């Protein structure tokens, strides 16, 4: 990887000067915006200067001079600006790099750095009897992309759908079904009918407060394994999962494990009792059981209510224990919205107290998805718009665009293109923003073939594919024929791909990778528009250019696939 290469180079110099050698993380390799300042810049002279009691300029100067003397083949020249050392890559090195990347293009960006380590990525986590909405798209797509990225780095990834399938709401739902439910309605449109019942329960509750009691009783019966209630709960669960699966199938999302909150229900009483016995948990207000988290500056974790009911947090503690025991993961990612930050801070703090910290635990939090009016995307009734409706609408819009763009293609292919474009657009819209920020969801921007969108990237790929199609067989070529600036910038950008993937995993972000691919597309489109490729009358150079195109197409595809986005050979 290019960053490692530069770091080693710098450390060699430090060693030769008998200066302190730096850890990899201590060396920041930057990419100056202005190419006059080199392809890469290193600012270590500032810190070193303090240690060595010299000026940063002096230290930078020495580093630059020594590199100049050593004349590494990778570097054409080094310059200093203030305390910065700026590196310019050599043409030879860039030509050789293209040859290497081309040869290895299918695996470029992959590594084995995570080999032998397991990682559990928990994402999507819809709740039984509730529609999946646009917020679920964000966790689903983000979790899937992170899982792909870790897999690409050699980790054994376990994709986990932690269903929201337990809690007092099921008592209310069962009560509502017994009072007003229709089997037929539930069978025709399960989640819609179940949501309707839940809403009705709450409306009726205003007039009939005694219903509250009824809900609690039904839940108690469910917990006590009452046959009828258990059967109803199972039925609601099964039908809901079927609907979720339909959505996952459309989105191309898979899980290895579907184990939700209900799975841990049975262990909770003994878990709480054990914690109490060990003095870790204590009785707090109104008979509730709590774990004090003062040492973490957090409010106490409530793990059992006064009436003995378990809580969301208790189930998460049990689930964590189960996961650590059974899978021994090195890392566990919870891809869940910002609004649950406190919950995860408490869970992770409790995990420390309970010695459940054998894995690195991370809350991969993300912001809201807002409508174009910057308000929550909701129906006129104030409900969140069901995800399936969002997908449906996107498909229709995409079809119209594709229909116009690709008039000559057969109907079936147009439909397939529209589908792939839609899914790409929706996913990219979720991944292109920094995950901590809210997304302002825009139909137009998302489907804009010339903007920062998946369709633009997919279109770029298709364009490259069509050039290669027309070119026919490419022979071995002489890369020294590539001398244009527009060619070098592409090769330089290709060199950064492995680092972009590593950064994605390190920070659990996808927006940097999306940006990388967008920039790559811009560069290759500029190249294509300004430089003859197929029409280049120098055969050797034409082939070299075609290889540059093929390599770029391949990396664009790998990158998009990491984000869970498919490419198309033609649009
Ligand atoms: N089902 C929950 C919800 O919709 C999210 C679950 C998050 N994961 C967890 N381990 N608590 O709010």
Coordinates of C-alpha atoms and ligand atoms in Angstrom, one line a residue:
X1 CA 0.0 0.0 0.0
X2 CA 1.3 3.4 -0.9
X3 CA 1.0 4.9 2.5
X4 CA 3.0 2.1 4.1
X5 CA 5.6 2.5 1.4
X6 CA 6.1 6.1 2.2
X7 CA 6.1 5.5 5.9
X8 CA 8.9 2.9 5.5
X9 CA 10.8 5.3 3.4
X10 CA 10.6 8.0 6.0
X11 CA 11.5 5.6 8.8
X12 CA 14.6 4.5 6.9
X13 CA 15.8 8.0 6.8
X14 CA 15.1 8.6 10.5
X15 CA 17.0 5.4 11.3
X16 CA 20.0 6.6 9.3
X17 CA 20.0 9.8 11.2
X18 CA 19.7 8.1 14.6
X19 CA 16.5 9.9 15.1
X20 CA 13.5 8.2 16.8
X21 CA 11.7 5.9 14.5
X22 CA 7.9 6.4 14.5
X23 CA 5.0 4.0 14.7
X24 CA 2.9 3.7 11.7
X25 CA 0.0 5.6 13.2
X26 CA 2.3 8.5 14.1
X27 CA 3.1 9.2 10.5
X28 CA 0.3 11.1 8.8
X29 CA 0.4 10.9 5.1
X30 CA -1.7 13.6 3.5
X31 CA -2.7 14.2 0.0
X32 CA -2.3 17.9 -0.8
X33 CA -5.3 19.4 -2.6
X34 CA -2.9 21.4 -4.7
X35 CA -0.7 19.1 -6.8
X36 CA 2.1 21.6 -6.8
X37 CA 2.7 20.5 -3.2
X38 CA 3.3 16.9 -4.3
X39 CA 1.3 13.7 -4.5
X40 CA 1.8 13.2 -0.8
X41 CA 2.9 15.3 2.1
X42 CA 4.3 14.3 5.5
X43 CA 4.3 16.6 8.5
X44 CA 6.3 14.6 11.0
X45 CA 9.0 17.2 11.1
X46 CA 6.9 19.3 13.5
X47 CA 6.8 16.7 16.2
X48 CA 10.4 15.5 15.6
X49 CA 11.6 19.1 15.7
X50 CA 10.4 19.4 19.3
X51 CA 12.1 16.2 20.3
X52 CA 15.3 17.1 18.6
X53 CA 15.3 20.7 19.5
X54 CA 15.6 21.8 15.9
X55 CA 13.3 23.8 13.7
X56 CA 10.7 21.9 11.7
X57 CA 12.3 23.4 8.5
X58 CA 15.6 22.0 9.4
X59 CA 14.3 18.6 10.1
X60 CA 12.2 18.5 6.9
X61 CA 15.2 19.7 5.0
X62 CA 17.3 16.9 6.3
X63 CA 14.7 14.3 5.5
X64 CA 14.3 15.7 2.0
X65 CA 18.0 15.7 1.3
X66 CA 18.5 12.2 2.6
X67 CA 15.7 10.9 0.4
X68 CA 17.3 12.8 -2.5
X69 CA 20.6 11.0 -1.8
X70 CA 19.0 7.6 -1.5
X71 CA 17.1 8.1 -4.8
X72 CA 14.4 5.5 -4.2
X73 CA 12.9 4.5 -7.5
X74 CA 9.4 5.4 -6.3
X75 CA 10.1 9.0 -5.9
X76 CA 10.8 11.6 -8.6
X77 CA 11.6 14.5 -6.3
X78 CA 11.0 15.7 -2.7
X79 CA 10.5 19.3 -1.7
X80 CA 10.0 21.0 1.6
X81 CA 7.5 23.8 2.3
X82 CA 7.9 25.0 5.8
X83 CA 8.1 21.8 7.9
X84 CA 6.3 19.7 5.3
X85 CA 8.1 17.2 3.2
X86 CA 6.3 16.8 -0.2
X87 CA 6.7 13.7 -2.3
X88 CA 6.3 13.4 -6.0
X89 CA 6.0 9.9 -7.4
X90 CA 8.1 8.9 -10.3
X91 CA 6.7 8.0 -13.7
X92 CA 8.5 4.7 -13.6
X93 CA 6.9 3.8 -10.4
X94 CA 3.5 4.8 -11.6
X95 CA 3.9 2.7 -14.8
X96 CA 5.0 -0.2 -12.8
X97 CA 2.2 0.2 -10.3
X98 CA -0.4 0.2 -13.1
X99 CA 1.2 -3.1 -14.4
X100 CA 0.9 -4.6 -10.9
X101 CA -2.6 -3.4 -10.2
X102 CA -3.8 -4.6 -13.6
X103 CA -2.3 -8.1 -13.1
X104 CA -3.9 -8.3 -9.7
X105 CA -7.0 -6.3 -10.4
X106 CA -9.6 -8.8 -9.2
X107 CA -7.9 -8.9 -5.8
X108 CA -6.7 -5.4 -5.6
X109 CA -7.8 -3.8 -2.3
X110 CA -8.2 -7.2 -0.6
X111 CA -5.9 -8.1 2.3
X112 CA -5.5 -10.8 4.9
X113 CA -5.1 -8.3 7.8
X114 CA -8.2 -9.7 9.6
X115 CA -7.3 -13.3 9.0
X116 CA -8.2 -15.6 11.9
X117 CA -10.5 -12.9 13.5
X118 CA -14.2 -13.0 13.8
X119 CA -16.4 -10.0 13.7
X120 CA -20.1 -9.9 14.3
X121 CA -21.9 -7.1 12.4
X122 CA -25.4 -6.6 13.8
X123 CA -27.7 -4.6 11.5
X124 CA -31.2 -4.0 10.2
X125 CA -32.9 -5.3 13.4
X126 CA -36.5 -4.6 12.5
X127 CA -39.3 -5.0 15.0
X128 CA -42.0 -7.7 14.6
X129 CA -45.4 -6.4 13.5
X130 CA -43.9 -3.0 12.5
X131 CA -43.2 -1.8 9.0
X132 CA -39.6 -1.3 8.0
X133 CA -39.1 2.3 7.1
X134 CA -36.4 4.4 5.6
X135 CA -34.4 4.4 8.8
X136 CA -34.1 0.6 8.5
X137 CA -32.7 1.1 5.0
X138 CA -29.8 3.0 6.6
X139 CA -28.8 0.4 9.1
X140 CA -29.4 -2.4 6.6
X141 CA -27.3 -0.9 3.9
X142 CA -24.6 0.5 6.2
X143 CA -24.3 -2.9 8.0
X144 CA -24.1 -4.8 4.8
X145 CA -21.4 -2.5 3.4
X146 CA -19.3 -2.7 6.6
X147 CA -19.7 -6.5 6.6
X148 CA -18.4 -6.6 3.0
X149 CA -15.5 -4.4 3.8
X150 CA -14.4 -6.5 6.8
X151 CA -14.8 -9.6 4.7
X152 CA -12.6 -8.1 2.1
X153 CA -9.9 -7.6 4.7
X154 CA -9.9 -11.2 5.6
X155 CA -12.2 -11.2 8.7
X156 CA -14.7 -14.0 9.2
X157 CA -17.8 -11.9 9.3
X158 CA -21.1 -13.0 11.0
X159 CA -24.0 -11.0 9.7
X160 CA -26.6 -10.8 12.4
X161 CA -30.2 -9.7 12.3
X162 CA -31.2 -9.0 15.9
X163 CA -35.0 -9.0 15.6
X164 CA -37.1 -6.9 17.9
X165 CA -39.4 -9.8 18.8
X166 CA -40.0 -9.4 22.5
X167 CA -41.4 -6.9 24.9
X168 CA -44.6 -5.7 26.5
X169 CA -45.9 -4.5 23.1
X170 CA -46.7 -8.1 22.3
X171 CA -49.1 -8.3 25.2
X172 CA -51.0 -5.3 23.7
X173 CA -50.9 -6.8 20.3
X174 CA -52.3 -10.1 21.5
X175 CA -55.0 -8.3 23.5
X176 CA -55.9 -6.2 20.4
X177 CA -56.1 -9.3 18.2
X178 CA -58.3 -11.1 20.6
X179 CA -60.6 -8.2 20.8
X180 CA -60.8 -6.9 17.3
X181 CA -58.5 -9.0 15.1
X182 CA -59.3 -10.7 11.8
X183 CA -57.3 -13.7 10.7
X184 CA -58.0 -13.0 7.1
X185 CA -56.8 -9.4 7.2
X186 CA -53.6 -10.4 8.9
X187 CA -53.0 -13.1 6.4
X188 CA -53.4 -10.7 3.5
X189 CA -51.3 -7.9 4.7
X190 CA -49.7 -9.0 8.0
X191 CA -47.7 -6.0 9.1
X192 CA -50.3 -3.5 7.9
X193 CA -53.0 -5.3 9.8
X194 CA -50.9 -5.8 12.9
X195 CA -49.9 -2.1 13.0
X196 CA -53.5 -1.2 12.6
X197 CA -54.4 -3.3 15.7
X198 CA -51.6 -1.8 17.7
X199 CA -52.8 1.7 16.8
X200 CA -56.4 0.9 17.6
X201 CA -55.3 -0.5 21.0
X202 CA -53.7 2.9 21.9
X203 CA -56.8 4.8 20.6
X204 CA -59.1 2.7 22.7
X205 CA -56.9 3.0 25.7
X206 CA -57.8 6.7 26.0
X207 CA -61.4 5.8 26.6
X208 CA -60.8 2.5 28.3
X209 CA -57.8 2.7 30.6
X210 CA -58.4 -0.8 31.9
X211 CA -57.1 -2.1 28.6
X212 CA -53.6 -1.4 29.9
X213 CA -54.1 -4.1 32.5
X214 CA -55.3 -6.5 29.8
X215 CA -52.2 -5.9 27.8
X216 CA -50.0 -6.6 30.7
X217 CA -51.9 -9.8 31.5
X218 CA -51.6 -11.1 28.0
X219 CA -47.8 -10.4 28.1
X220 CA -47.5 -12.2 31.4
X221 CA -49.3 -15.2 29.9
X222 CA -47.0 -15.1 26.9
X223 CA -44.0 -15.1 29.3
X224 CA -45.5 -18.0 31.2
X225 CA -45.7 -20.0 28.0
X226 CA -49.5 -19.9 27.6
X227 CA -50.2 -22.0 24.6
X228 CA -52.6 -19.7 22.8
X229 CA -50.5 -16.6 23.3
X230 CA -47.4 -18.3 22.3
X231 CA -49.0 -19.5 19.1
X232 CA -50.3 -16.0 18.3
X233 CA -46.9 -14.5 18.9
X234 CA -45.2 -17.1 16.8
X235 CA -47.7 -16.4 14.0
X236 CA -47.2 -12.7 14.1
X237 CA -43.4 -13.3 14.1
X238 CA -43.5 -15.7 11.2
X239 CA -45.6 -13.5 9.0
X240 CA -43.6 -10.4 9.8
X241 CA -40.3 -12.2 8.9
X242 CA -41.8 -13.3 5.6
X243 CA -42.4 -9.6 4.8
X244 CA -38.9 -8.6 5.9
X245 CA -37.4 -11.4 3.8
X246 CA -39.2 -10.1 0.7
X247 CA -37.6 -6.7 1.2
X248 CA -34.1 -8.2 1.9
X249 CA -34.5 -10.2 -1.2
X250 CA -35.2 -7.1 -3.3
X251 CA -32.3 -5.3 -1.7
X252 CA -29.9 -8.3 -2.1
X253 CA -29.2 -8.5 1.7
X254 CA -28.3 -11.6 3.5
X255 CA -27.8 -12.6 7.1
X256 CA -26.1 -15.6 8.7
X257 CA -28.0 -15.4 11.9
X258 CA -31.5 -14.3 12.8
X259 CA -31.6 -14.3 16.5
X260 CA -33.6 -11.6 18.2
X261 CA -34.5 -10.4 21.6
X262 CA -36.9 -13.3 22.4
X263 CA -34.1 -15.8 22.2
X264 CA -32.6 -14.5 25.4
X265 CA -35.9 -14.2 27.4
X266 CA -35.5 -17.4 29.3
X267 CA -32.1 -16.6 30.8
X268 CA -33.0 -13.1 32.0
X269 CA -34.4 -14.0 35.4
X270 CA -31.4 -16.1 36.4
X271 CA -29.1 -13.5 34.9
X272 CA -30.6 -10.8 37.1
X273 CA -30.6 -13.0 40.2
X274 CA -27.0 -13.9 39.6
X275 CA -25.9 -10.3 39.3
X276 CA -27.7 -9.4 42.4
X277 CA -26.1 -12.3 44.3
X278 CA -22.7 -11.2 43.2
X279 CA -23.4 -7.7 44.4
X280 CA -23.1 -6.2 40.9
X281 CA -26.7 -5.3 40.7
X282 CA -28.8 -3.8 43.5
X283 CA -32.3 -2.9 44.2
X284 CA -33.1 0.7 43.4
X285 CA -36.2 2.8 43.4
X286 CA -39.6 1.1 43.3
X287 CA -38.1 -2.3 43.6
X288 CA -36.3 -2.1 40.3
X289 CA -32.9 -3.8 39.8
X290 CA -30.1 -1.6 38.6
X291 CA -26.4 -1.7 37.9
X292 CA -24.8 1.5 39.1
X293 CA -22.6 3.1 36.4
X294 CA -21.4 6.2 38.4
X295 CA -17.8 5.4 37.6
X296 CA -18.6 5.9 34.0
X297 CA -20.6 9.0 34.6
X298 CA -23.7 7.3 33.4
X299 CA -27.2 6.9 34.8
X300 CA -27.7 3.4 36.4
X301 CA -28.6 0.6 34.0
X302 CA -32.1 -0.6 34.7
X303 CA -32.2 -4.3 34.2
X304 CA -35.4 -5.4 35.8
X305 CA -38.6 -3.4 36.6
X306 CA -40.2 -3.5 40.0
X307 CA -42.9 -5.9 38.6
X308 CA -40.2 -8.4 37.5
X309 CA -40.4 -7.5 33.8
X310 CA -37.1 -7.6 31.9
X311 CA -35.9 -4.8 29.7
X312 CA -34.3 -4.1 26.3
X313 CA -31.0 -3.6 28.0
X314 CA -31.2 -6.8 30.0
X315 CA -31.8 -8.7 26.7
X316 CA -28.8 -7.0 25.2
X317 CA -26.6 -8.0 28.1
X318 CA -27.7 -11.6 27.7
X319 CA -27.2 -11.4 23.9
X320 CA -23.7 -10.0 24.3
X321 CA -22.7 -12.8 26.7
X322 CA -24.1 -15.4 24.3
X323 CA -22.2 -13.9 21.4
X324 CA -18.9 -13.7 23.2
X325 CA -19.2 -17.3 24.6
X326 CA -20.4 -18.9 21.4
X327 CA -18.4 -17.1 18.7
X328 CA -15.4 -15.5 20.5
X329 CA -15.4 -12.5 18.1
X330 CA -12.6 -9.9 18.1
X331 CA -15.1 -7.2 17.3
X332 CA -18.8 -6.6 17.6
X333 CA -20.5 -3.8 15.6
X334 CA -23.9 -2.6 16.5
X335 CA -25.3 -0.6 13.5
X336 CA -28.0 1.4 15.3
X337 CA -29.2 5.0 15.1
X338 CA -27.7 7.9 17.1
X339 CA -30.8 8.1 19.3
X340 CA -29.7 4.9 21.1
X341 CA -26.3 6.2 22.1
X342 CA -27.1 6.2 25.8
X343 CA -28.4 2.7 25.6
X344 CA -25.1 1.5 24.1
X345 CA -22.9 3.5 26.4
X346 CA -24.7 1.8 29.3
X347 CA -24.5 -1.6 27.7
X348 CA -20.7 -1.2 27.1
X349 CA -20.1 0.2 30.6
X350 CA -22.1 -2.7 32.1
X351 CA -20.1 -5.1 29.9
X352 CA -16.9 -3.8 31.5
X353 CA -18.3 -4.4 35.0
X354 CA -19.4 -7.9 34.0
X355 CA -16.2 -8.8 32.3
X356 CA -18.0 -9.0 29.0
X357 CA -15.3 -7.0 27.2
X358 CA -13.3 -9.7 25.5
X359 CA -14.3 -8.2 22.1
X360 CA -14.0 -4.6 20.9
X361 CA -17.6 -3.3 21.1
X362 CA -18.6 -0.4 18.8
X363 CA -21.9 1.4 18.4
X364 CA -21.9 2.3 14.7
X365 CA -24.3 5.1 15.0
X366 CA -26.0 7.0 12.2
X367 CA -28.2 10.0 11.8
X368 CA -31.8 10.4 10.6
X369 CA -33.1 10.1 7.1
X370 CA -35.1 13.2 6.5
X371 CA -37.4 14.2 3.6
X372 CA -36.6 17.1 1.3
X373 CA -38.4 19.4 3.7
X374 CA -35.8 18.4 6.3
X375 CA -38.6 16.8 8.3
X376 CA -39.1 13.2 9.1
X377 CA -40.3 11.3 6.0
X378 CA -43.9 10.4 6.9
X379 CA -47.3 9.8 5.4
X380 CA -50.1 12.3 5.8
X381 CA -51.2 10.4 9.0
X382 CA -47.7 11.0 10.4
X383 CA -46.6 7.5 10.1
X384 CA -43.1 6.7 8.7
X385 CA -43.4 5.8 5.0
X386 CA -43.0 2.0 4.6
X387 CA -39.7 1.1 3.0
X388 CA -41.4 -1.0 0.4
X389 CA -43.2 2.1 -0.9
X390 CA -40.0 4.1 -1.0
X391 CA -38.4 1.3 -3.1
X392 CA -41.5 1.1 -5.3
X393 CA -41.5 4.8 -6.0
X394 CA -37.7 4.8 -6.7
X395 CA -38.2 1.9 -9.2
X396 CA -40.9 3.9 -11.1
X397 CA -38.8 7.0 -11.3
X398 CA -35.7 5.1 -12.4
X399 CA -37.7 3.2 -15.0
X400 CA -38.8 6.5 -16.6
X401 CA -35.3 7.7 -16.8
X402 CA -33.9 4.4 -18.2
X403 CA -36.8 4.1 -20.6
X404 CA -35.8 7.5 -22.1
X405 CA -32.1 6.9 -22.0
X406 CA -32.0 3.4 -23.4
X407 CA -34.9 3.4 -25.8
X408 CA -33.4 0.7 -28.1
X409 CA -32.9 -1.9 -25.4
X410 CA -35.4 -4.7 -25.0
X411 CA -38.1 -4.2 -22.4
X412 CA -36.8 -6.9 -20.1
X413 CA -33.3 -5.5 -20.0
X414 CA -34.7 -2.0 -19.4
X415 CA -36.6 -3.3 -16.4
X416 CA -33.5 -5.0 -15.1
X417 CA -31.4 -1.9 -15.5
X418 CA -34.0 0.2 -13.7
X419 CA -33.9 -2.3 -10.9
X420 CA -30.2 -2.3 -10.5
X421 CA -30.0 1.5 -10.8
X422 CA -32.7 1.9 -8.2
X423 CA -31.0 -0.3 -5.6
X424 CA -27.7 1.3 -6.3
X425 CA -29.2 4.8 -6.0
X426 CA -30.9 4.0 -2.7
X427 CA -27.9 2.4 -1.2
X428 CA -25.5 5.1 -2.3
X429 CA -27.8 7.7 -0.9
X430 CA -27.4 6.0 2.5
X431 CA -23.7 5.5 2.3
X432 CA -22.4 8.6 0.7
X433 CA -23.1 10.8 3.7
X434 CA -21.0 10.7 6.8
X435 CA -22.9 8.3 9.0
X436 CA -23.2 10.7 11.9
X437 CA -25.0 13.2 9.8
X438 CA -28.6 13.3 8.9
X439 CA -29.4 12.5 5.3
X440 CA -31.8 14.8 3.3
X441 CA -33.3 12.2 1.0
X442 CA -33.6 13.5 -2.5
X443 CA -35.2 11.5 -5.3
X444 CA -33.7 13.8 -7.9
X445 CA -30.2 13.8 -6.6
X446 CA -30.2 10.1 -5.9
X447 CA -31.1 9.4 -9.5
X448 CA -29.1 12.1 -11.2
X449 CA -27.0 10.3 -13.8
X450 CA -24.5 13.2 -13.9
X451 CA -24.3 14.0 -10.2
X452 CA -22.7 12.3 -7.2
X453 CA -24.9 9.3 -7.3
X454 CA -24.8 5.5 -7.9
X455 CA -26.4 5.9 -11.4
X456 CA -23.5 8.1 -12.4
X457 CA -21.0 5.6 -11.1
X458 CA -22.9 2.7 -12.8
X459 CA -23.1 4.7 -16.0
X460 CA -19.4 5.4 -15.9
X461 CA -18.7 1.7 -15.5
X462 CA -21.0 0.8 -18.4
X463 CA -19.2 3.4 -20.5
X464 CA -15.9 1.9 -19.7
X465 CA -17.3 -1.6 -20.4
X466 CA -18.5 -0.5 -23.8
X467 CA -15.1 0.9 -24.8
X468 CA -13.5 -2.4 -23.8
X469 CA -16.2 -4.3 -25.7
X470 CA -15.5 -2.3 -28.9
X471 CA -11.7 -2.7 -28.4
X472 CA -11.6 -6.4 -28.6
X473 CA -8.6 -8.3 -27.4
X474 CA -5.9 -6.2 -25.6
X475 CA -2.3 -7.3 -26.0
X476 CA 0.5 -6.8 -23.6
X477 CA 1.4 -3.2 -23.8
X478 CA 4.0 -0.7 -23.0
X479 CA 3.0 1.5 -20.1
X480 CA 5.7 4.0 -20.7
X481 CA 3.5 5.2 -23.6
X482 CA 1.3 6.8 -20.9
X483 CA 2.7 10.2 -20.4
X484 CA -0.4 12.5 -20.2
X485 CA -1.3 14.1 -16.9
X486 CA -4.8 12.8 -17.2
X487 CA -3.4 9.3 -17.2
X488 CA -1.0 9.8 -14.3
X489 CA -3.8 11.2 -12.1
X490 CA -5.8 8.1 -12.6
X491 CA -2.9 5.7 -11.8
X492 CA -2.3 7.8 -8.7
X493 CA -5.9 7.5 -7.7
X494 CA -5.9 3.8 -8.2
X495 CA -2.9 3.5 -5.9
X496 CA -5.0 4.9 -3.1
X497 CA -7.8 2.3 -3.3
X498 CA -6.4 -0.2 -0.7
X499 CA -5.9 2.7 1.7
X500 CA -9.4 3.9 1.2
X501 CA -10.7 0.4 2.1
X502 CA -8.6 0.2 5.2
X503 CA -9.7 3.6 6.3
X504 CA -13.3 2.5 5.9
X505 CA -12.9 -0.4 8.2
X506 CA -10.7 1.6 10.7
X507 CA -13.4 4.3 11.1
X508 CA -16.4 2.2 10.2
X509 CA -17.3 4.7 7.6
X510 CA -18.5 4.3 4.0
X511 CA -18.6 7.9 2.8
X512 CA -14.8 8.0 2.2
X513 CA -15.1 5.0 -0.1
X514 CA -18.1 6.5 -1.9
X515 CA -16.1 9.7 -2.4
X516 CA -13.1 7.7 -3.6
X517 CA -15.3 6.1 -6.3
X518 CA -16.9 9.3 -7.3
X519 CA -13.5 10.9 -7.8
X520 CA -12.3 7.9 -9.8
X521 CA -15.3 8.2 -12.0
X522 CA -14.7 11.9 -12.6
X523 CA -11.0 11.3 -13.5
X524 CA -11.8 8.5 -15.9
X525 CA -14.6 10.5 -17.5
X526 CA -12.3 13.5 -18.0
X527 CA -9.7 11.2 -19.5
X528 CA -12.2 9.6 -21.8
X529 CA -13.6 13.0 -23.0
X530 CA -10.2 14.6 -23.7
X531 CA -8.0 11.7 -24.9
X532 CA -8.5 9.5 -27.9
X533 CA -8.6 5.9 -26.8
X534 CA -10.2 3.7 -29.4
X535 CA -9.2 6.2 -32.1
X536 CA -5.6 6.4 -30.9
X537 CA -3.6 5.5 -34.0
X538 CA -0.6 4.4 -32.1
X539 CA -1.5 0.7 -31.4
X540 CA 0.9 0.3 -28.4
X541 CA -0.4 3.4 -26.7
X542 CA -4.0 2.5 -27.5
X543 CA -3.5 -0.8 -25.7
X544 CA -1.8 0.9 -22.7
X545 CA -4.8 3.3 -22.5
X546 CA -7.2 0.4 -22.8
X547 CA -5.5 -1.3 -19.9
X548 CA -5.8 1.8 -17.9
X549 CA -9.5 1.8 -18.7
X550 CA -9.9 -1.9 -17.8
X551 CA -8.1 -1.5 -14.5
X552 CA -10.2 1.5 -13.6
X553 CA -13.4 -0.4 -14.5
X554 CA -12.3 -3.3 -12.4
X555 CA -11.6 -1.2 -9.3
X556 CA -14.8 0.8 -9.8
X557 CA -16.7 -2.5 -9.8
X558 CA -14.8 -3.8 -6.7
X559 CA -15.5 -0.6 -4.8
X560 CA -19.2 -0.5 -5.7
X561 CA -19.6 -4.2 -4.8
X562 CA -18.1 -3.4 -1.4
X563 CA -20.9 -0.9 -0.9
X564 CA -23.4 -3.6 -1.9
X565 CA -24.0 -1.9 -5.3
X566 CA -24.1 -3.9 -8.6
X567 CA -22.6 -2.7 -11.9
X568 CA -24.2 -3.0 -15.3
X569 CA -22.4 -3.7 -18.6
X570 CA -24.7 -1.3 -20.4
X571 CA -27.2 1.3 -19.5
Ligands
LIG1 N1 -35.0 -3.4 17.2 C1 -34.4 -2.2 17.9 C2 -35.1 -1.0 17.4 O1 -35.8 -1.0 16.4 C3 -32.9 -2.0 17.5 C4 -32.0 -3.1 18.0 C5 -30.6 -2.6 18.1 N2 -29.7 -3.6 18.5 C6 -29.5 -4.0 19.8 N3 -28.6 -4.9 20.0 N4 -30.1 -3.3 20.8 O2 -35.1 0.0 18.1

